[in-house]
Structure formats: C-alpha cells, structure tokens
Tab-separated table of C-alpha atoms in Angstrom:
chain	number	residue	atom	x	y	z
K	108	MET	CA	-18.025	36.032	-55.620
K	109	TYR	CA	-15.959	36.315	-58.631
K	110	ALA	CA	-17.417	36.674	-61.915
K	111	ASN	CA	-16.847	34.157	-65.074
K	112	ASP	CA	-16.268	31.238	-63.111
K	113	GLY	CA	-19.613	29.398	-63.745
K	114	PHE	CA	-20.728	28.894	-60.482
K	115	ARG	CA	-23.980	29.779	-59.062
K	116	GLU	CA	-24.330	32.379	-56.426
K	117	LEU	CA	-26.242	31.518	-53.446
K	118	ASP	CA	-28.430	33.818	-51.233
K	119	ARG	CA	-27.879	35.003	-47.680
K	120	GLN	CA	-30.540	32.011	-46.425
K	121	GLU	CA	-29.059	29.589	-48.454
K	122	CYS	CA	-25.801	30.303	-47.455
K	123	LEU	CA	-26.758	30.196	-43.464
K	124	GLN	CA	-28.546	27.076	-44.227
K	125	LEU	CA	-25.287	25.310	-45.610
K	126	LEU	CA	-23.379	26.783	-43.008
K	127	ALA	CA	-25.336	25.111	-40.196
K	128	LYS	CA	-24.396	21.654	-41.832
K	129	VAL	CA	-20.969	21.739	-41.137
K	130	PRO	CA	-19.003	21.955	-37.998
K	131	VAL	CA	-15.463	23.322	-39.212
K	132	GLY	CA	-14.802	25.908	-41.339
K	133	ARG	CA	-11.752	28.338	-41.849
K	134	ILE	CA	-10.769	31.816	-40.781
K	135	VAL	CA	-8.820	34.119	-42.764
K	136	HIS	CA	-7.219	37.165	-41.867
K	137	THR	CA	-3.959	39.120	-41.883
K	138	ARG	CA	-1.031	37.997	-39.751
K	139	GLN	CA	2.063	40.090	-39.672
K	140	ALA	CA	1.404	41.382	-42.695
K	141	LEU	CA	0.317	38.274	-44.634
K	142	PRO	CA	-2.503	36.358	-45.325
K	143	ALA	CA	-3.394	33.775	-42.795
K	144	VAL	CA	-5.883	30.838	-42.859
K	145	LEU	CA	-6.870	28.480	-40.067
K	146	PRO	CA	-9.446	25.824	-39.451
K	147	VAL	CA	-11.712	26.276	-36.391
K	148	ASN	CA	-14.820	24.687	-35.120
K	149	PHE	CA	-17.872	26.810	-34.880
K	150	ALA	CA	-21.398	27.472	-34.805
K	151	LEU	CA	-24.300	29.817	-35.716
K	152	ASP	CA	-25.817	32.033	-33.285
K	153	GLY	CA	-29.778	32.866	-34.567
K	154	ASP	CA	-28.839	35.527	-36.515
K	155	GLY	CA	-26.278	33.991	-38.497
K	156	THR	CA	-23.315	35.312	-36.266
K	157	VAL	CA	-20.657	32.841	-36.562
K	158	LEU	CA	-19.344	31.903	-33.175
K	159	LEU	CA	-15.907	30.446	-32.464
K	160	ARG	CA	-14.426	28.918	-29.554
K	161	THR	CA	-10.788	29.035	-28.410
K	162	SER	CA	-7.678	29.464	-26.061
K	163	ALA	CA	-7.711	33.237	-24.310
K	164	ALA	CA	-3.830	32.938	-24.835
K	165	SER	CA	-4.453	31.940	-28.528
K	166	GLU	CA	-2.678	34.425	-30.934
K	167	LEU	CA	-5.521	34.200	-33.141
K	168	VAL	CA	-7.694	36.220	-30.309
K	169	ARG	CA	-4.963	38.591	-30.523
K	170	ALA	CA	-4.874	38.451	-34.375
K	171	ILE	CA	-8.083	39.371	-35.234
K	172	HIS	CA	-10.201	40.891	-32.133
K	173	GLY	CA	-11.549	43.959	-33.474
K	174	SER	CA	-10.382	43.521	-37.127
K	175	VAL	CA	-12.793	42.603	-40.336
K	176	VAL	CA	-12.071	38.642	-41.047
K	177	ALA	CA	-13.645	36.337	-43.426
K	178	PHE	CA	-14.758	32.929	-42.171
K	179	GLU	CA	-15.298	30.510	-45.054
K	180	ALA	CA	-16.599	26.894	-44.643
K	181	ASP	CA	-17.610	24.212	-47.944
K	182	GLN	CA	-18.286	20.878	-48.651
K	183	VAL	CA	-17.361	18.809	-51.933
K	184	ASP	CA	-18.738	15.811	-53.061
K	185	PRO	CA	-16.498	13.889	-55.603
K	186	ASP	CA	-19.472	11.312	-56.696
K	187	THR	CA	-21.743	13.837	-58.027
K	188	GLN	CA	-18.677	16.347	-58.731
K	189	SER	CA	-20.669	19.175	-56.812
K	190	GLY	CA	-19.666	21.525	-53.899
K	191	TRP	CA	-20.533	24.823	-52.336
K	192	SER	CA	-18.985	27.488	-50.489
K	193	VAL	CA	-19.909	29.922	-48.096
K	194	VAL	CA	-18.154	33.229	-46.750
K	195	VAL	CA	-19.134	35.108	-43.826
K	196	THR	CA	-17.183	38.551	-43.657
K	197	GLY	CA	-17.363	40.929	-40.950
K	198	ALA	CA	-15.765	42.254	-37.498
K	199	ALA	CA	-14.396	39.955	-35.145
K	200	THR	CA	-15.044	40.634	-31.160
K	201	VAL	CA	-14.242	38.540	-28.086
K	202	VAL	CA	-17.468	37.960	-26.291
K	203	THR	CA	-16.656	39.800	-23.064
K	204	ASP	CA	-19.924	39.856	-21.150
K	205	ALA	CA	-19.844	37.851	-18.251
K	206	ALA	CA	-23.538	36.217	-18.750
K	207	GLU	CA	-22.922	35.868	-22.268
K	208	HIS	CA	-19.677	33.593	-22.067
K	209	GLU	CA	-22.032	31.528	-19.477
K	210	ARG	CA	-24.480	31.380	-21.968
K	211	LEU	CA	-22.116	30.398	-24.766
K	212	VAL	CA	-20.296	27.601	-22.519
K	213	ARG	CA	-23.502	25.992	-22.329
K	214	THR	CA	-24.807	26.432	-25.683
K	215	GLY	CA	-21.930	27.644	-27.709
K	216	PRO	CA	-19.375	25.384	-29.938
K	217	ARG	CA	-16.821	23.380	-28.575
K	218	SER	CA	-12.940	23.431	-29.538
K	219	TRP	CA	-11.307	20.608	-30.925
K	220	ALA	CA	-8.537	21.257	-28.684
K	221	PRO	CA	-10.204	22.354	-25.158
K	222	ALA	CA	-7.802	24.812	-23.426
K	223	PRO	CA	-7.856	25.480	-19.779
K	224	HIS	CA	-9.018	29.279	-20.197
K	225	GLU	CA	-11.048	29.812	-23.371
K	226	VAL	CA	-12.998	32.683	-25.117
K	227	PHE	CA	-15.847	32.804	-27.685
K	228	VAL	CA	-15.221	34.992	-30.471
K	229	ARG	CA	-18.171	36.553	-32.667
K	230	ILE	CA	-17.762	37.285	-36.445
K	231	ALA	CA	-20.558	39.417	-37.321
K	232	PRO	CA	-22.428	38.525	-40.753
K	233	GLU	CA	-22.091	41.972	-42.207
K	234	LEU	CA	-21.421	40.234	-46.036
K	235	VAL	CA	-22.524	37.150	-46.536
K	236	THR	CA	-21.513	35.337	-49.599
K	237	GLY	CA	-22.214	31.797	-51.328
K	238	ARG	CA	-21.478	30.025	-54.512
K	239	GLU	CA	-22.533	26.150	-55.377
K	240	LEU	CA	-21.037	24.138	-58.094
K	241	VAL	CA	-23.291	21.393	-59.654
K	242	GLY	CA	-21.922	18.450	-61.707
K	243	GLY	CA	-18.539	20.248	-62.355
K	244	ARG	CA	-15.840	18.088	-63.583
K	245	SER	CA	-14.657	14.900	-61.378
K	246	LEU	CA	-12.603	16.220	-58.398
K	247	TYR	CA	-10.386	13.708	-59.097
K	248	GLY	CA	-9.503	15.656	-62.696
K	249	LEU	CA	-6.255	16.893	-61.167
K	250	THR	CA	-4.416	13.687	-60.965
K	251	PRO	CA	-1.736	13.390	-63.431
W	6	MET	CA	1.409	28.247	-36.773
W	7	TYR	CA	-0.828	29.682	-33.773
W	8	ALA	CA	0.813	28.689	-29.969
W	9	ASN	CA	-1.441	27.191	-27.225
W	10	ASP	CA	-3.791	25.058	-29.662
W	11	GLY	CA	-2.966	21.561	-28.604
W	12	PHE	CA	-1.972	21.169	-32.352
W	13	ARG	CA	1.106	19.081	-33.564
W	14	GLU	CA	3.240	21.084	-36.046
W	15	LEU	CA	4.488	19.292	-39.455
W	16	ASP	CA	7.317	19.868	-41.020
W	17	ARG	CA	7.468	21.013	-44.958
W	18	GLN	CA	8.133	17.303	-46.327
W	19	GLU	CA	4.838	16.272	-44.103
W	20	CYS	CA	3.072	19.296	-45.561
W	21	LEU	CA	3.853	18.718	-49.426
W	22	GLN	CA	2.888	14.967	-48.932
W	23	LEU	CA	-0.724	15.671	-47.180
W	24	LEU	CA	-1.274	18.132	-49.989
W	25	ALA	CA	-0.454	15.692	-52.926
W	26	LYS	CA	-3.554	14.001	-51.368
W	27	VAL	CA	-6.435	16.519	-51.852
W	28	PRO	CA	-7.521	17.884	-55.012
W	29	VAL	CA	-9.214	21.169	-53.416
W	30	GLY	CA	-7.657	23.844	-51.441
W	31	ARG	CA	-8.676	27.403	-50.834
W	32	ILE	CA	-6.894	30.386	-51.852
W	33	VAL	CA	-6.653	33.669	-49.472
W	34	HIS	CA	-5.921	37.042	-50.514
W	35	THR	CA	-6.977	40.635	-50.456
W	36	ARG	CA	-10.035	41.859	-52.534
W	37	GLN	CA	-11.292	45.811	-52.274
W	38	ALA	CA	-8.858	45.785	-48.912
W	39	LEU	CA	-11.033	42.777	-47.698
W	40	PRO	CA	-9.939	38.878	-46.459
W	41	ALA	CA	-11.129	37.204	-49.085
W	42	VAL	CA	-11.184	33.241	-49.514
W	43	LEU	CA	-11.876	30.904	-52.670
W	44	PRO	CA	-12.035	27.173	-53.090
W	45	VAL	CA	-10.122	26.024	-56.185
W	46	ASN	CA	-8.737	23.075	-57.727
W	47	PHE	CA	-4.969	22.805	-57.622
W	48	ALA	CA	-2.131	20.547	-58.448
W	49	LEU	CA	1.634	20.451	-57.029
W	50	ASP	CA	4.562	20.874	-59.291
W	51	GLY	CA	7.546	18.990	-58.458
W	52	ASP	CA	9.139	21.691	-55.871
W	53	GLY	CA	6.384	22.287	-54.086
W	54	THR	CA	4.778	25.143	-55.880
W	55	VAL	CA	1.136	24.970	-55.931
W	56	LEU	CA	-0.418	25.155	-59.304
W	57	LEU	CA	-4.127	26.722	-59.891
W	58	ARG	CA	-5.910	26.666	-63.332
W	59	THR	CA	-8.845	29.273	-63.868
W	60	SER	CA	-10.375	31.785	-66.345
W	61	ALA	CA	-8.187	34.194	-67.909
W	62	ALA	CA	-11.069	36.782	-67.591
W	63	SER	CA	-11.534	35.919	-63.500
W	64	GLU	CA	-11.898	38.368	-61.145
W	65	LEU	CA	-9.125	36.427	-59.084
W	66	VAL	CA	-6.345	36.276	-61.164
W	67	ARG	CA	-6.148	40.348	-61.493
W	68	ALA	CA	-6.684	40.196	-57.428
W	69	ILE	CA	-3.670	37.645	-56.798
W	70	HIS	CA	-1.611	38.239	-59.847
W	71	GLY	CA	2.186	39.579	-58.168
W	72	SER	CA	0.881	39.617	-54.666
W	73	VAL	CA	1.442	37.350	-51.462
W	74	VAL	CA	-1.153	34.593	-50.669
W	75	ALA	CA	-2.010	32.079	-48.829
W	76	PHE	CA	-3.355	28.473	-50.004
W	77	GLU	CA	-4.707	26.340	-47.254
W	78	ALA	CA	-5.665	22.679	-47.962
W	79	ASP	CA	-7.115	20.382	-45.130
W	80	GLN	CA	-8.529	17.294	-44.642
W	81	VAL	CA	-10.832	15.915	-41.139
W	82	ASP	CA	-11.884	12.532	-40.531
W	83	PRO	CA	-15.066	12.717	-38.249
W	84	ASP	CA	-14.583	8.978	-37.118
W	85	THR	CA	-11.138	9.218	-36.126
W	86	GLN	CA	-11.776	12.687	-34.808
W	87	SER	CA	-8.378	13.998	-36.278
W	88	GLY	CA	-7.455	16.250	-39.070
W	89	TRP	CA	-4.521	18.374	-40.588
W	90	SER	CA	-4.414	21.690	-42.324
W	91	VAL	CA	-1.657	23.133	-44.613
W	92	VAL	CA	-0.746	26.390	-45.312
W	93	VAL	CA	1.306	27.482	-48.339
W	94	THR	CA	2.147	31.179	-48.266
W	95	GLY	CA	4.103	33.142	-51.353
W	96	ALA	CA	3.912	35.020	-54.244
W	97	ALA	CA	1.150	34.496	-56.937
W	98	THR	CA	2.150	34.512	-60.770
W	99	VAL	CA	0.249	34.075	-64.035
W	100	VAL	CA	2.245	31.593	-66.216
W	101	THR	CA	3.004	33.511	-69.328
W	102	ASP	CA	5.957	31.691	-71.006
W	103	ALA	CA	4.065	29.740	-74.065
W	104	ALA	CA	5.726	26.686	-73.419
W	105	GLU	CA	5.220	26.104	-69.926
W	106	HIS	CA	1.622	27.222	-70.483
W	107	GLU	CA	1.413	24.047	-73.086
W	108	ARG	CA	3.062	21.553	-71.161
W	109	LEU	CA	0.285	22.682	-68.046
W	110	VAL	CA	-2.501	22.237	-70.231
W	111	ARG	CA	-1.049	18.472	-71.160
W	112	THR	CA	-0.100	17.870	-67.346
W	113	GLY	CA	-1.246	20.495	-64.743
W	114	PRO	CA	-4.715	20.829	-62.963
W	115	ARG	CA	-7.921	20.780	-64.673
W	116	SER	CA	-10.526	23.423	-63.616
W	117	TRP	CA	-14.087	22.297	-61.898
W	118	ALA	CA	-15.771	24.913	-64.161
W	119	PRO	CA	-13.197	25.123	-67.263
W	120	ALA	CA	-13.633	28.559	-69.062
W	121	PRO	CA	-12.796	29.379	-72.565
W	122	HIS	CA	-9.432	30.922	-72.052
W	123	GLU	CA	-7.624	29.304	-69.193
W	124	VAL	CA	-4.640	30.570	-67.421
W	125	PHE	CA	-2.178	28.954	-64.850
W	126	VAL	CA	-1.335	30.812	-61.772
W	127	ARG	CA	2.073	29.616	-59.720
W	128	ILE	CA	2.231	30.163	-55.475
W	129	ALA	CA	5.743	30.026	-54.654
W	130	PRO	CA	5.909	27.746	-51.965
W	131	GLU	CA	8.214	30.580	-49.901
W	132	LEU	CA	6.388	29.651	-46.683
W	133	VAL	CA	5.042	25.842	-45.904
W	134	THR	CA	3.259	25.179	-42.485
W	135	GLY	CA	0.850	22.651	-41.316
W	136	ARG	CA	-0.846	21.173	-38.188
W	137	GLU	CA	-2.418	18.117	-37.052
W	138	LEU	CA	-4.892	17.087	-34.685
W	139	VAL	CA	-4.748	13.266	-33.808
W	140	GLY	CA	-7.982	12.682	-31.696
W	141	GLY	CA	-9.259	15.604	-31.005
W	142	ARG	CA	-12.992	15.732	-29.566
W	143	SER	CA	-15.923	14.907	-32.169
W	144	LEU	CA	-16.732	17.122	-35.311
W	145	TYR	CA	-19.952	16.779	-34.003
W	146	GLY	CA	-19.432	18.475	-30.810
W	147	LEU	CA	-21.027	21.380	-31.961
W	148	THR	CA	-24.187	20.288	-32.233
W	149	PRO	CA	-26.127	22.179	-29.768
C-alpha cells in the first residue's frame, strides 16, 4: 500500500473475498531483468493460494517458478466511480505432485488458451494487501 | 510476449490505439526488492508516452522515479470471450519543467484521488507490446 493516496486499505479477509469475484488477474514478475506483467485466468484455493493454469512450455513458468511474484486483480465501476485492487505477493511454484495435479485438473482454474500440456502454478499468499476507492473522480476524467 | 500461449501479438500502433480506449492501467515496478503493482489513471501523450498524475508525497513517485517500469492496461469481454493486454516498458521520470507541468495540469490526466500537491510522471514508450485473445474460453470457466 502507498500512503497519501486517498484510498482505504482492505484487510486480508476483504481482499480474498474480492479476489474470489473476478476470473482474471495479472501476474507481475521480473523477466530478463525488466518488470513484466501478464493477465491470466486464476482461481483461489481454500487457504487463499492463487492458482494459475498455463502451458508447461510457456516462458511464464520458467520465468516465475521458485521466485517471488505479485498477483494483482482489480475491478472498477465507472457508474459509481469506485473500485478496488488486491495484490497477493509470494513464492510461485509449479505443482509437481501427480495426485494434486489430477485434483486441480478437475477442480482448478481453466485457461483461456488451453495448451496440450498444462501445469498448475501456486502463488503462496504470504502478503495480501488491497485498497478501495469509493466515489473517486469520474473514470472518464482523463479524456482531454 | 510469451510464446506458446495461443495469443496473437499486436503491433505498436495497435497497442497505442487500444491504450487510448481505457482510463485506468497498472504500474509495475519493484518496491523494497519485491514486485509491486498499482492501478492508476493515465493518459497518452502524442508520442505514446504514458502520463500519470499522483501526489508529490506518494511513495509511488519515490519508488519509480528514474527507474524502468512496466505499465499495463487490458480489457476483457465476457460476452465475446475475448480480450487484449498492452504493456509499455520504459524509464519513469517526474515532470520537473514548470511550463510542461502547467500544460499537463490543463491537458493531462486527472487523478481518482486528487491530492493538494500533484506531480506528473512520464513513462517512456521504449518497449510497447500487446496481445489479443479472440474467442477464448469463457471467462467464467474458473468457477468451480
């Protein structure tokens, strides 16, 4: 969270409840020493772990496995000029246990762009932060 | 862009045209050695530069000034099961020129949460990448 920005901070429970409402978030990591961000489908596991499903051959898996990443989801409403954003920060690990993989094939997230060989990636909810803006300026305020 | 993920890559012109359609994006940077991401209002300058407006006192300014950041915006449509994502990567710098600041006060982006002392931050469009998914799986496919 950043100070002095006029947003209300959300507690962990509020954050996880909001995360459960949206199907797409963004995974933030470092790629070739540069900040990188990629939208992905996701699901929440019982303990707040973020689950991603992607191609085993994707560069994303190689980029994030074993490293600390941030996962962000948000929702804005132009009509009420309000919105929220939640960030889960923690270590990303590929699910290698066969039984767990099978469980996730049945119950886990699906991918927008299914690949023949998919893997599941867990992001541990080590740090869960969020903020809410109620009744900010119009989201169309940017239009010149 | 990541290979093997079934998305179509967008060229620079397509990316900038899409960016111009949305009022909110996400700034991706490193904070205290961890990946960080924060939604912000923005506007595009003529050359594709991303312009942010924030409190001069915000930690975001101190976190990104002079460093390379990524700025991401996306849009998804559950009805058509399609979406796009654009990422601008480049150096972030605070606008210090008084005349330029005045010009941006009149013509630049507005903030959701206005602060008494605001500054403008430019993100140079050194790298502009984007991808599009047309007719992917339902965005609601994640629901157990």
